[in-house]
Coordinates of C-alpha atoms and ligand atoms in Angstrom, one line a residue:
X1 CA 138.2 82.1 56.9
X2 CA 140.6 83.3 59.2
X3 CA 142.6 86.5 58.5
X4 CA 146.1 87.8 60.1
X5 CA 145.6 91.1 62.4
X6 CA 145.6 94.3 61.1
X7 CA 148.3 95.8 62.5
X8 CA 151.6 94.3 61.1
X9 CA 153.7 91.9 63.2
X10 CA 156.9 92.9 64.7
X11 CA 159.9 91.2 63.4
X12 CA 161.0 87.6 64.3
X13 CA 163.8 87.0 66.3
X14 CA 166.1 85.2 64.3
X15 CA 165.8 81.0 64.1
X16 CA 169.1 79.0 64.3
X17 CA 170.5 78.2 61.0
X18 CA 168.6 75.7 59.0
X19 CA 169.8 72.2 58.3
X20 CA 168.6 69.7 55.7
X21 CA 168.5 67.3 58.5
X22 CA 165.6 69.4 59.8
X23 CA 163.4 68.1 57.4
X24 CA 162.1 65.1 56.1
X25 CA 164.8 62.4 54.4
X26 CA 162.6 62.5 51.1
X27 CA 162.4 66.6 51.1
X28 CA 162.7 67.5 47.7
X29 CA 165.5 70.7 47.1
X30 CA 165.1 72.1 44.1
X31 CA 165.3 75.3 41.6
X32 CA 162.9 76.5 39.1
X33 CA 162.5 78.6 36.1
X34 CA 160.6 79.1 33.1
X35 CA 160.9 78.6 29.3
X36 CA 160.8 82.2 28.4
X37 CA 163.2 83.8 30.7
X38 CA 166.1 81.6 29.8
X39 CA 165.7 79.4 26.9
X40 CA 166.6 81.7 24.1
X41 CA 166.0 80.3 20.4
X42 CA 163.4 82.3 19.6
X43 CA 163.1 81.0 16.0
X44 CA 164.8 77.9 16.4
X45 CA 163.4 74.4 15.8
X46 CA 159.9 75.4 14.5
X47 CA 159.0 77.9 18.0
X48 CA 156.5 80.7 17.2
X49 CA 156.0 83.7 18.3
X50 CA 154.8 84.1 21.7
X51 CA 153.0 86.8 23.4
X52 CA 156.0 87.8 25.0
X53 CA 157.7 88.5 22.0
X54 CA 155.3 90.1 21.0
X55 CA 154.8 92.4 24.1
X56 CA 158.5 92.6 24.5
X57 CA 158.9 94.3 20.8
X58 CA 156.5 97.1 21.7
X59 CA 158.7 100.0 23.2
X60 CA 158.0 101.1 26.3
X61 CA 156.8 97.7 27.8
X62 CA 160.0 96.1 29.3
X63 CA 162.2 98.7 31.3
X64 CA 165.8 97.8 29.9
X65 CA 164.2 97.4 26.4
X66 CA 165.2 93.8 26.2
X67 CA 163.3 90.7 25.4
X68 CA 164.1 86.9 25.8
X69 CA 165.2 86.3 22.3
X70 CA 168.5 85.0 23.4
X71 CA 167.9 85.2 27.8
X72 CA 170.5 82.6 28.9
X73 CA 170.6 80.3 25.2
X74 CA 169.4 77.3 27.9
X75 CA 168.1 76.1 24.5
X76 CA 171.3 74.9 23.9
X77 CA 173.3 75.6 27.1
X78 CA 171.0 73.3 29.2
X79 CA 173.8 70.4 29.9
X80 CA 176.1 72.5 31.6
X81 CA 172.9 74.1 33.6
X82 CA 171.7 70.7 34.6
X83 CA 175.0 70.5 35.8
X84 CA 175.2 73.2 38.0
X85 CA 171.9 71.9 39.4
X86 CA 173.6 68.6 40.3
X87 CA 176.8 69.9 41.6
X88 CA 174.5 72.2 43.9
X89 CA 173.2 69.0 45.4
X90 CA 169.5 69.4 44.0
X91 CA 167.2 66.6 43.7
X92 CA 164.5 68.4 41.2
X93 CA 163.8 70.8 39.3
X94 CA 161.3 72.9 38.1
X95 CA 161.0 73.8 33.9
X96 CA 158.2 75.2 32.0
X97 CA 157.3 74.2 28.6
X98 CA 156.8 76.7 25.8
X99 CA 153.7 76.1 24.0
X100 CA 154.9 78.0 21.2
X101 CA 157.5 75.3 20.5
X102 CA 155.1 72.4 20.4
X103 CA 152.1 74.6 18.3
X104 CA 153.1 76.4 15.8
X105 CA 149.0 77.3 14.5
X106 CA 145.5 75.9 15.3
X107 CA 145.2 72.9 14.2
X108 CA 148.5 71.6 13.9
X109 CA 150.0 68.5 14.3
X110 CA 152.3 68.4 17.9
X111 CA 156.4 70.0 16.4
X112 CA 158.4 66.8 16.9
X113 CA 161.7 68.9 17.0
X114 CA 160.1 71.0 20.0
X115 CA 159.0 67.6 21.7
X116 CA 162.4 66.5 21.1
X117 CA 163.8 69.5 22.9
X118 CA 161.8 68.8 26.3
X119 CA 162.7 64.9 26.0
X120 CA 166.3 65.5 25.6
X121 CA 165.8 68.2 28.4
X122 CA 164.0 65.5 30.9
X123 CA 166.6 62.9 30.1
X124 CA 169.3 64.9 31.0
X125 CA 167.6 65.8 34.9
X126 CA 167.2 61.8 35.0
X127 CA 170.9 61.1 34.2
X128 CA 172.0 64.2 36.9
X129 CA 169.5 62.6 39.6
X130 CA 166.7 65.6 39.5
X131 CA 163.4 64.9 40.0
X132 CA 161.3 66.5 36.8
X133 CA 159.0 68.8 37.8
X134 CA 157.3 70.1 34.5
X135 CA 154.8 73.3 34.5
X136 CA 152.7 73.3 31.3
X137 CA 151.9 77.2 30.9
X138 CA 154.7 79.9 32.6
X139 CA 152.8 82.5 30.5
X140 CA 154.3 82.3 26.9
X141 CA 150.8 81.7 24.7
X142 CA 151.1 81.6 21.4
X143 CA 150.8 84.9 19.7
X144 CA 147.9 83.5 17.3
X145 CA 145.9 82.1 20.0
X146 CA 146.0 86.1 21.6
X147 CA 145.1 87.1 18.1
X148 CA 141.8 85.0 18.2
X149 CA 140.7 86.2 22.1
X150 CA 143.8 84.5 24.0
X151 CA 142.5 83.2 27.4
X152 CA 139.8 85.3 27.1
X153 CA 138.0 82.5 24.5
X154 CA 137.0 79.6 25.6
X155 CA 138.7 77.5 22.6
X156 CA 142.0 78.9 24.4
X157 CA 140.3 75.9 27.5
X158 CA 140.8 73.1 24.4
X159 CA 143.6 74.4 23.1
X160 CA 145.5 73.6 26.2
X161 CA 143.9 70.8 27.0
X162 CA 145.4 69.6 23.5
X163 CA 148.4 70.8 24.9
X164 CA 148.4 68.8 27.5
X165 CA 147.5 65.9 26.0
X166 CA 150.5 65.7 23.3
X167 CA 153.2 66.9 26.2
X168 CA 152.2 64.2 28.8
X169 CA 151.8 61.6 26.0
X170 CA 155.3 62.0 25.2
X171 CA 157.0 63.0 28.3
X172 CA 154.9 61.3 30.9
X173 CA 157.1 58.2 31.0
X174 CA 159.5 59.7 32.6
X175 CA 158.1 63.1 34.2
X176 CA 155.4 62.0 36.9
X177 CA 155.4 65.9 38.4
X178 CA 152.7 68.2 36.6
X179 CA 151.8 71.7 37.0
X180 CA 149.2 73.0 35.2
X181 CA 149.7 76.8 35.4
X182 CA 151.8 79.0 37.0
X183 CA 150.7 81.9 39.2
X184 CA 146.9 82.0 37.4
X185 CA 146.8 85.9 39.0
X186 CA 149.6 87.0 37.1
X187 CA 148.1 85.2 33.8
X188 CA 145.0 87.1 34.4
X189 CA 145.0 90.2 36.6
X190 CA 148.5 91.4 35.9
X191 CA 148.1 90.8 32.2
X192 CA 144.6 92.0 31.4
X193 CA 144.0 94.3 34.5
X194 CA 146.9 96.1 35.8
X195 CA 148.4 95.6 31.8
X196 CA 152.3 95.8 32.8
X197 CA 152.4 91.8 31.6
X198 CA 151.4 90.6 28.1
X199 CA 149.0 90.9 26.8
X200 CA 148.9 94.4 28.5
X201 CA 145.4 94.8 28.8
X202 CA 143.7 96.8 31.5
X203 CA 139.9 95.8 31.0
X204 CA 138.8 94.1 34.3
X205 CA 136.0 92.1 32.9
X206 CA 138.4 90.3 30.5
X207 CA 140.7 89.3 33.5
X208 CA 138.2 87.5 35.0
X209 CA 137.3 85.7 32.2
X210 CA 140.9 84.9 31.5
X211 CA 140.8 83.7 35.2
X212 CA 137.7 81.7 34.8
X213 CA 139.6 80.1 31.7
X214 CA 142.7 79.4 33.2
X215 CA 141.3 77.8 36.0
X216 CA 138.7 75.9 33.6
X217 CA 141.6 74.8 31.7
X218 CA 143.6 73.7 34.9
X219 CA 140.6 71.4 35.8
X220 CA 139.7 70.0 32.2
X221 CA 143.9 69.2 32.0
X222 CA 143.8 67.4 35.2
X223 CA 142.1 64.3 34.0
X224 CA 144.0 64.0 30.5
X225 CA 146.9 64.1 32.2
X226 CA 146.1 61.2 34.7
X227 CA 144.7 59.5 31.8
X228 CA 148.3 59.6 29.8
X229 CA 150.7 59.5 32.9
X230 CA 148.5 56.8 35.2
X231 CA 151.4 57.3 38.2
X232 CA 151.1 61.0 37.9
X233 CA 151.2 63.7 40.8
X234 CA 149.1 66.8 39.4
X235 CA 148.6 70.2 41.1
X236 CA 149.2 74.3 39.9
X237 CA 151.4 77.4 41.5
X238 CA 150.0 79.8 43.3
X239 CA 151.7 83.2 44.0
X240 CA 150.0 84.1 47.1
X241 CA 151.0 86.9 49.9
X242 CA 150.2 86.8 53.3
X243 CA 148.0 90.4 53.5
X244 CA 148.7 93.1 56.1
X245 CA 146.0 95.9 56.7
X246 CA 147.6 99.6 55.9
X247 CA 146.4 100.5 59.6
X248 CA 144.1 100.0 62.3
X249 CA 141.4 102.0 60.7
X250 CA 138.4 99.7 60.1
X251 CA 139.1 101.0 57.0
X252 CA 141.8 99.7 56.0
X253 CA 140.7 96.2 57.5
X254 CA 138.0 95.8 55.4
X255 CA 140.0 97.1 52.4
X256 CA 142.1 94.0 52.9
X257 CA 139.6 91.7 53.3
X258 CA 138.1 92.6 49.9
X259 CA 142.1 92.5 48.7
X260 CA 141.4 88.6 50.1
X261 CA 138.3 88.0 48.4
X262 CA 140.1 88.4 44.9
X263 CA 143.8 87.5 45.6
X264 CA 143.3 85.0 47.9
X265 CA 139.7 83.1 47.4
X266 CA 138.8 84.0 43.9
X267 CA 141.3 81.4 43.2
X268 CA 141.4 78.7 46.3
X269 CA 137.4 78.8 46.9
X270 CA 137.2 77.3 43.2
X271 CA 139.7 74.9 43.3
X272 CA 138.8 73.6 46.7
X273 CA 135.3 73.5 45.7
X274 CA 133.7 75.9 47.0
X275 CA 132.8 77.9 43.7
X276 CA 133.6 81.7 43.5
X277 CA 133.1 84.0 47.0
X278 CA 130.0 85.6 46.5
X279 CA 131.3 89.1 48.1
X280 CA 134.0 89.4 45.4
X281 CA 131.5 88.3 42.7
X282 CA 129.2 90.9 44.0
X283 CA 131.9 93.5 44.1
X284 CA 132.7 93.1 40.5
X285 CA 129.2 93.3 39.5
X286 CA 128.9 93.0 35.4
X287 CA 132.7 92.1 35.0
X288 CA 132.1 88.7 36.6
X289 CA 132.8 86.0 34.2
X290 CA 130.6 84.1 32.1
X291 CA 130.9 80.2 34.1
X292 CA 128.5 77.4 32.3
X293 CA 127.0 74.4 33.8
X294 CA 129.6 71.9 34.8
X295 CA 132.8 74.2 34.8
X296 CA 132.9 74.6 38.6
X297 CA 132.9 70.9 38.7
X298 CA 135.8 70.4 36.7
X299 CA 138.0 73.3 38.1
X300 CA 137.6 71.8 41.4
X301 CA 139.1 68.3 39.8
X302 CA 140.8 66.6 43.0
X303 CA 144.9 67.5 42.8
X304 CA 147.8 65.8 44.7
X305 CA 149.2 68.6 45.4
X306 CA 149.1 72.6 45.7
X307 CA 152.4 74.8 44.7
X308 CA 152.7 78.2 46.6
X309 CA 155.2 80.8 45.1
X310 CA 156.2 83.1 47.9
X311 CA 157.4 86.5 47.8
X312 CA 156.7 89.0 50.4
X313 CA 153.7 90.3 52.2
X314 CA 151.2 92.6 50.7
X315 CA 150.2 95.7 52.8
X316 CA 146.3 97.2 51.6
X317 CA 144.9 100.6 52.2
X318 CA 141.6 101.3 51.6
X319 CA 141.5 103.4 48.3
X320 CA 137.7 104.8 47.0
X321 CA 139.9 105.9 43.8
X322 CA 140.2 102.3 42.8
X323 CA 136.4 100.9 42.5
X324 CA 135.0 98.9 42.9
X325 CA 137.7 96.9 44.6
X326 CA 138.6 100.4 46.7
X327 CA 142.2 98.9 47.4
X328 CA 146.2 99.8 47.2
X329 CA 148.5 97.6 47.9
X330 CA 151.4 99.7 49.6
X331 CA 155.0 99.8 48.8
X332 CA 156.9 99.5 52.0
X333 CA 158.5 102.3 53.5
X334 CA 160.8 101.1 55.8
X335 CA 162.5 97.8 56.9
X336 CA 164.6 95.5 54.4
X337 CA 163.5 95.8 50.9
X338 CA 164.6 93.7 47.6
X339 CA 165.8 95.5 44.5
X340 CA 162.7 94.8 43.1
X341 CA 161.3 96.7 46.0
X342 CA 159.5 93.6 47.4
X343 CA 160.1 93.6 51.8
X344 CA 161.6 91.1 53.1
X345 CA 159.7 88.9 55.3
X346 CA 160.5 85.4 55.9
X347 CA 157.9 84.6 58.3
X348 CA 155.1 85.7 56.1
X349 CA 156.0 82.1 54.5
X350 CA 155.3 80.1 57.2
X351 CA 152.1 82.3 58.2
X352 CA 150.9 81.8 53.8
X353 CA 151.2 78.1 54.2
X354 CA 149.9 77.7 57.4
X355 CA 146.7 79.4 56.5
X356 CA 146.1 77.8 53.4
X357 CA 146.9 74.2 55.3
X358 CA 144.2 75.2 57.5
X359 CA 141.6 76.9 55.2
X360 CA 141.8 74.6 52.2
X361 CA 143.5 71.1 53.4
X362 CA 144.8 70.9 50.3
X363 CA 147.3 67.7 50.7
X364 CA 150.7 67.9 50.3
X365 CA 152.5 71.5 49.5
X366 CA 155.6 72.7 48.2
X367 CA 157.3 76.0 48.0
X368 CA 157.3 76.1 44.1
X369 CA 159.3 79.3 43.9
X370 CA 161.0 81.7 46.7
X371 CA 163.9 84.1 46.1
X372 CA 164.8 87.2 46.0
X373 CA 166.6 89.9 43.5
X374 CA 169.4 92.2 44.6
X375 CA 172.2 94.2 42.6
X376 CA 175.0 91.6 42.3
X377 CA 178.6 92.4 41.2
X378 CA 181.2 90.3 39.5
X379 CA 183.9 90.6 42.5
X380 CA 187.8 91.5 41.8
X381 CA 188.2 87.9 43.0
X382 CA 185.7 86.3 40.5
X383 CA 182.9 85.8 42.7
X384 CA 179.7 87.2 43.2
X385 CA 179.4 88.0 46.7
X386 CA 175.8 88.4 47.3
X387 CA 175.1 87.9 51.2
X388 CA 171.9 89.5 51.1
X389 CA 170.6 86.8 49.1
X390 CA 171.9 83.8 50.9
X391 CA 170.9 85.6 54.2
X392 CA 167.0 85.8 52.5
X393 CA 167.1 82.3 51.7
X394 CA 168.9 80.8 54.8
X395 CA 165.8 82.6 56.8
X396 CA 163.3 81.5 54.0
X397 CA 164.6 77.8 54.9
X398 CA 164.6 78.6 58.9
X399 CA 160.5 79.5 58.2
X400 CA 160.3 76.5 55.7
X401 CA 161.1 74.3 59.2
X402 CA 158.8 76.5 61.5
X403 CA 155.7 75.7 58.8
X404 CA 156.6 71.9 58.6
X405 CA 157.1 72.0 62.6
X406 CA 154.1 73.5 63.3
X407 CA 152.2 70.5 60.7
X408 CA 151.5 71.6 57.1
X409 CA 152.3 68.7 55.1
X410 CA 155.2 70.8 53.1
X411 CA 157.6 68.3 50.9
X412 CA 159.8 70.1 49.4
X413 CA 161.0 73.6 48.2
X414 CA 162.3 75.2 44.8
X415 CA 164.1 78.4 44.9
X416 CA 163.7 81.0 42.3
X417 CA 165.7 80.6 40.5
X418 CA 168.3 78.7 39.2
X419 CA 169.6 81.4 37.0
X420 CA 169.7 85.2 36.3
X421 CA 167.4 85.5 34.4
X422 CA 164.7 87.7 31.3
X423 CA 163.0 89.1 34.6
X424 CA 159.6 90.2 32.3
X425 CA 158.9 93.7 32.4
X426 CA 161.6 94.3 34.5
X427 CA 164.4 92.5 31.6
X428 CA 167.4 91.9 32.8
X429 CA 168.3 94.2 34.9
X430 CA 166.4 92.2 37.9
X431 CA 168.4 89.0 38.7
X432 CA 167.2 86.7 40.4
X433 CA 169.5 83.1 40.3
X434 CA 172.1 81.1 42.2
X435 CA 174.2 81.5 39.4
X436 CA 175.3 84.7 37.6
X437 CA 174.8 85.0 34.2
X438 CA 177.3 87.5 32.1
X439 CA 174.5 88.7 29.4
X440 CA 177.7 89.3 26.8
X441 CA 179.5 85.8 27.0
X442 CA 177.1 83.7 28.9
X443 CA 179.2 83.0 30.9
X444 CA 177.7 80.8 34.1
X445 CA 179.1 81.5 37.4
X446 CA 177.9 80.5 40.8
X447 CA 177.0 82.9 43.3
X448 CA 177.8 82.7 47.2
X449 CA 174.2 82.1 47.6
X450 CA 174.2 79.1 45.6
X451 CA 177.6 77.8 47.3
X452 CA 175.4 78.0 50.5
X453 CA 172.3 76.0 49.3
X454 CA 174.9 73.5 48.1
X455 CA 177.1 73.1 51.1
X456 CA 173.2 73.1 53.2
X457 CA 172.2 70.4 50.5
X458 CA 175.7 68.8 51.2
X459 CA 175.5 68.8 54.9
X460 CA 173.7 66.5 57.3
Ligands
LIG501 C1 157.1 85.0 39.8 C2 157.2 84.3 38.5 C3 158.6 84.0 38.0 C4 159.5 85.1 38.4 C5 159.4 85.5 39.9 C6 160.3 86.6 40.3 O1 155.9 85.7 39.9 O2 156.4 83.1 38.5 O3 158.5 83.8 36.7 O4 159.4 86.2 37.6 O5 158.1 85.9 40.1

């Protein structure tokens, strides 16, 4: 398992401009989002309450107050978003499905209109030319699935298995691109461990469990999916960072490599087979998950692909305040920062993905989401003039080249995201998308970045 060197690299020297004819003819451009941050229609067509509503209603949890009751209304704006996609030039994009549309208790029968709602969705990509890519959980359980446990109960594992099984059944004819989960850390250590995502729990023996379950329920999906959708392609999202050490001190070094053990290999030893690293589980002494006979089997089911979300590097001091992991990840102090206070570090991309290529082999990769939030401002002259963004993502794209140049199999790359967007406990005042969204008349317009990822997707 090779790790970077401690002491941070400099910066690159900038790369030429990226063009699409860099990469392969069959390259798949996309954008992605998810079902809570834009669709809106809370209560329409049969949805339930998901724990995001739920969390969101609790004061105190999201920073503007806000919640994605209304987000962007894609729930019935989605035509004219499809179509912003297509003018951009994409050929894919990435949705999630809410579960709390196609559930509405245990035990129910699949919500037609909710199915109906995805259907209509996926025809509508077909018609524009983009390739669907659907994800089946972006973190919007069902409220009364938390109520019994949430991911923390193993019935949560068949519950999205059913899932699964009813939205490939009726979609899989025409959507041949599955994700499983997104970002399985956030799910479960962000959620149930550092408790600023729903469910807001901070109990470190539940997030592993959750993890356990997720993962479990990732694996056991895997074949049902195959079995409904016989020409599918089936892998997850990983958000991963590429770690820096806080300093030389050994210190710090090993501090980073126990940051590894959970961030990193608690979740790719699994799924490449390899079962949980025994340091981490030794770390975590009696919060280590409960794991019965035959579920290391079936998490490590054989994928087609892998999705890595990409952000920014994470920099770890050793911390004895924080047992037993004895870690902080650092904010950054200097150098070019996000407004979400993430650095900005474009070769950390190609670094991620060339590590993984080389410690897992794990087949064919794509960038499932990469972006960036700064402050953007409706211009006197209409526009939304956001350099900084189109600057992160023409570097992003120059580092996208250097990883495929230097041989991870990397086929294609979907920016986050298509639109502003319910940014979760941050709300709305983090946006993230190609196009601006005005919150009081929804209003789309499209940002200078997006203008640039079109005329790049438009160019040779
Ligand atoms: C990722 C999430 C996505 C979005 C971006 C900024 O972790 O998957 O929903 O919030 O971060």
């Amino acid at each position: 398992m090779s790790l970077p060197a401690a002491i941070p690299m400099p910066p690159a020297a900038d790369d030429p401009a990226p063009r699409r004819s860099d990469f392969a003819a069959d390259f798949l451009w996309g954008c992605a989002t998810s079902s809570y941050q834009i669709e809106g229609a809370g209560a329409v067509d049969g949805r339930v309450e998901s724990i995001w509503d739920r969390f969101a209603a609790t004061p105190g949890r999201i920073r503007d107050g806000s919640s994605g009751a209304v987000a962007c209304d894609h729930y019935h704006r989605w035509p004219q978003d499809l179509d912003l996609g297509r003018d951009m030039g994409l050929n894919a994009y990435r949705f999630s499905i809410a579960w709390p549309r196609i559930f509405a208790g245990v035990g129910a029968r699949p919500n037609e209109k909710g199915l109906d709602f995805y259907s209509r969705l996926v025809d509508g990509m077909l018609e524009r030319g983009l390739q669907p890519w659907a994800t089946l959980y972006h973190w919007d359980l069902p409220q009364y699935l938390q109520d019994r446990g949430g991911w923390n109960e193993r019935a949560t594992v068949d519950a999205f298995v059913e899932l699964a099984d009813a939205v490939t059944r009726r979609l899989g004819d025409r959507v041949k691109h599955w994700i499983t989960h997104n970002e399985p850390w956030c799910t479960a250590i962000i959620g149930n461990y550092e408790g600023w995502h729903a469910p807001g729990l901070t109990d470190l023996k539940t997030a592993l469990q959750v993890c356990h379950h997720v993962l479990l329920s990732h694996g056991r999906a895997v074949p049902v999916i195959r079995a409904n959708v016989p020409d599918a392609q089936v892998g997850l999202a990983l958000s991963l960072h590429p770690l820096r050490a806080a300093s030389e001190r050994p210190e710090d070094h090993a501090a980073m490599q126990r940051h590894d053990g959970l961030r990193y290999r608690w979740f790719l030893d699994p799924l490449y087979g390899r079962g949980y690293p025994q340091a981490t589980w030794d770390l975590v002494g009696h919060s280590a998950p409960h794991v019965e006979a035959g579920d290391l089997e079936a998490i490590a089911a054989p994928t087609d692909f892998l999705g890595v979300n990409y952000y920014f590097p994470e920099v770890v001091a050793d911390d004895p305040a924080h047992q037993p992991f004895r870690t902080r990840v650092l904010a950054p102090t200097s150098g070019e920062i996000t407004a979400m206070g993430w650095p900005v570090e474009p070769r950390g991309l190609a670094e991620l993905l060339e590590r993984v290529h080389r410690d897992y082999a794990p087949g064919p990769m794509y960038v499932t989401e990469n972006g960036s939030s700064y402050e953007d401002t409706v211009a006197p002259d209409g526009a939304v003039h956001d350099a900084a963004r189109k600057r992160y993502l023409q570097r992003h794209l120059a580092a996208l080249r250097a990883a495929a140049a230097a041989g991870v199999p990397l086929k294609g790359y979907f920016a986050w995201s298509l639109l502003d967007n319910f940014e979760w406990a941050e709300g709305y005042q983090r946006r993230f998308g190609l196009v601006h969204i005005d919150y009081a008349t929804q209003e789309r317009r499209l940002k200078d970045s997006g203008r640039w990822y079109g005329a790049f997707l438009h160019g040779d």
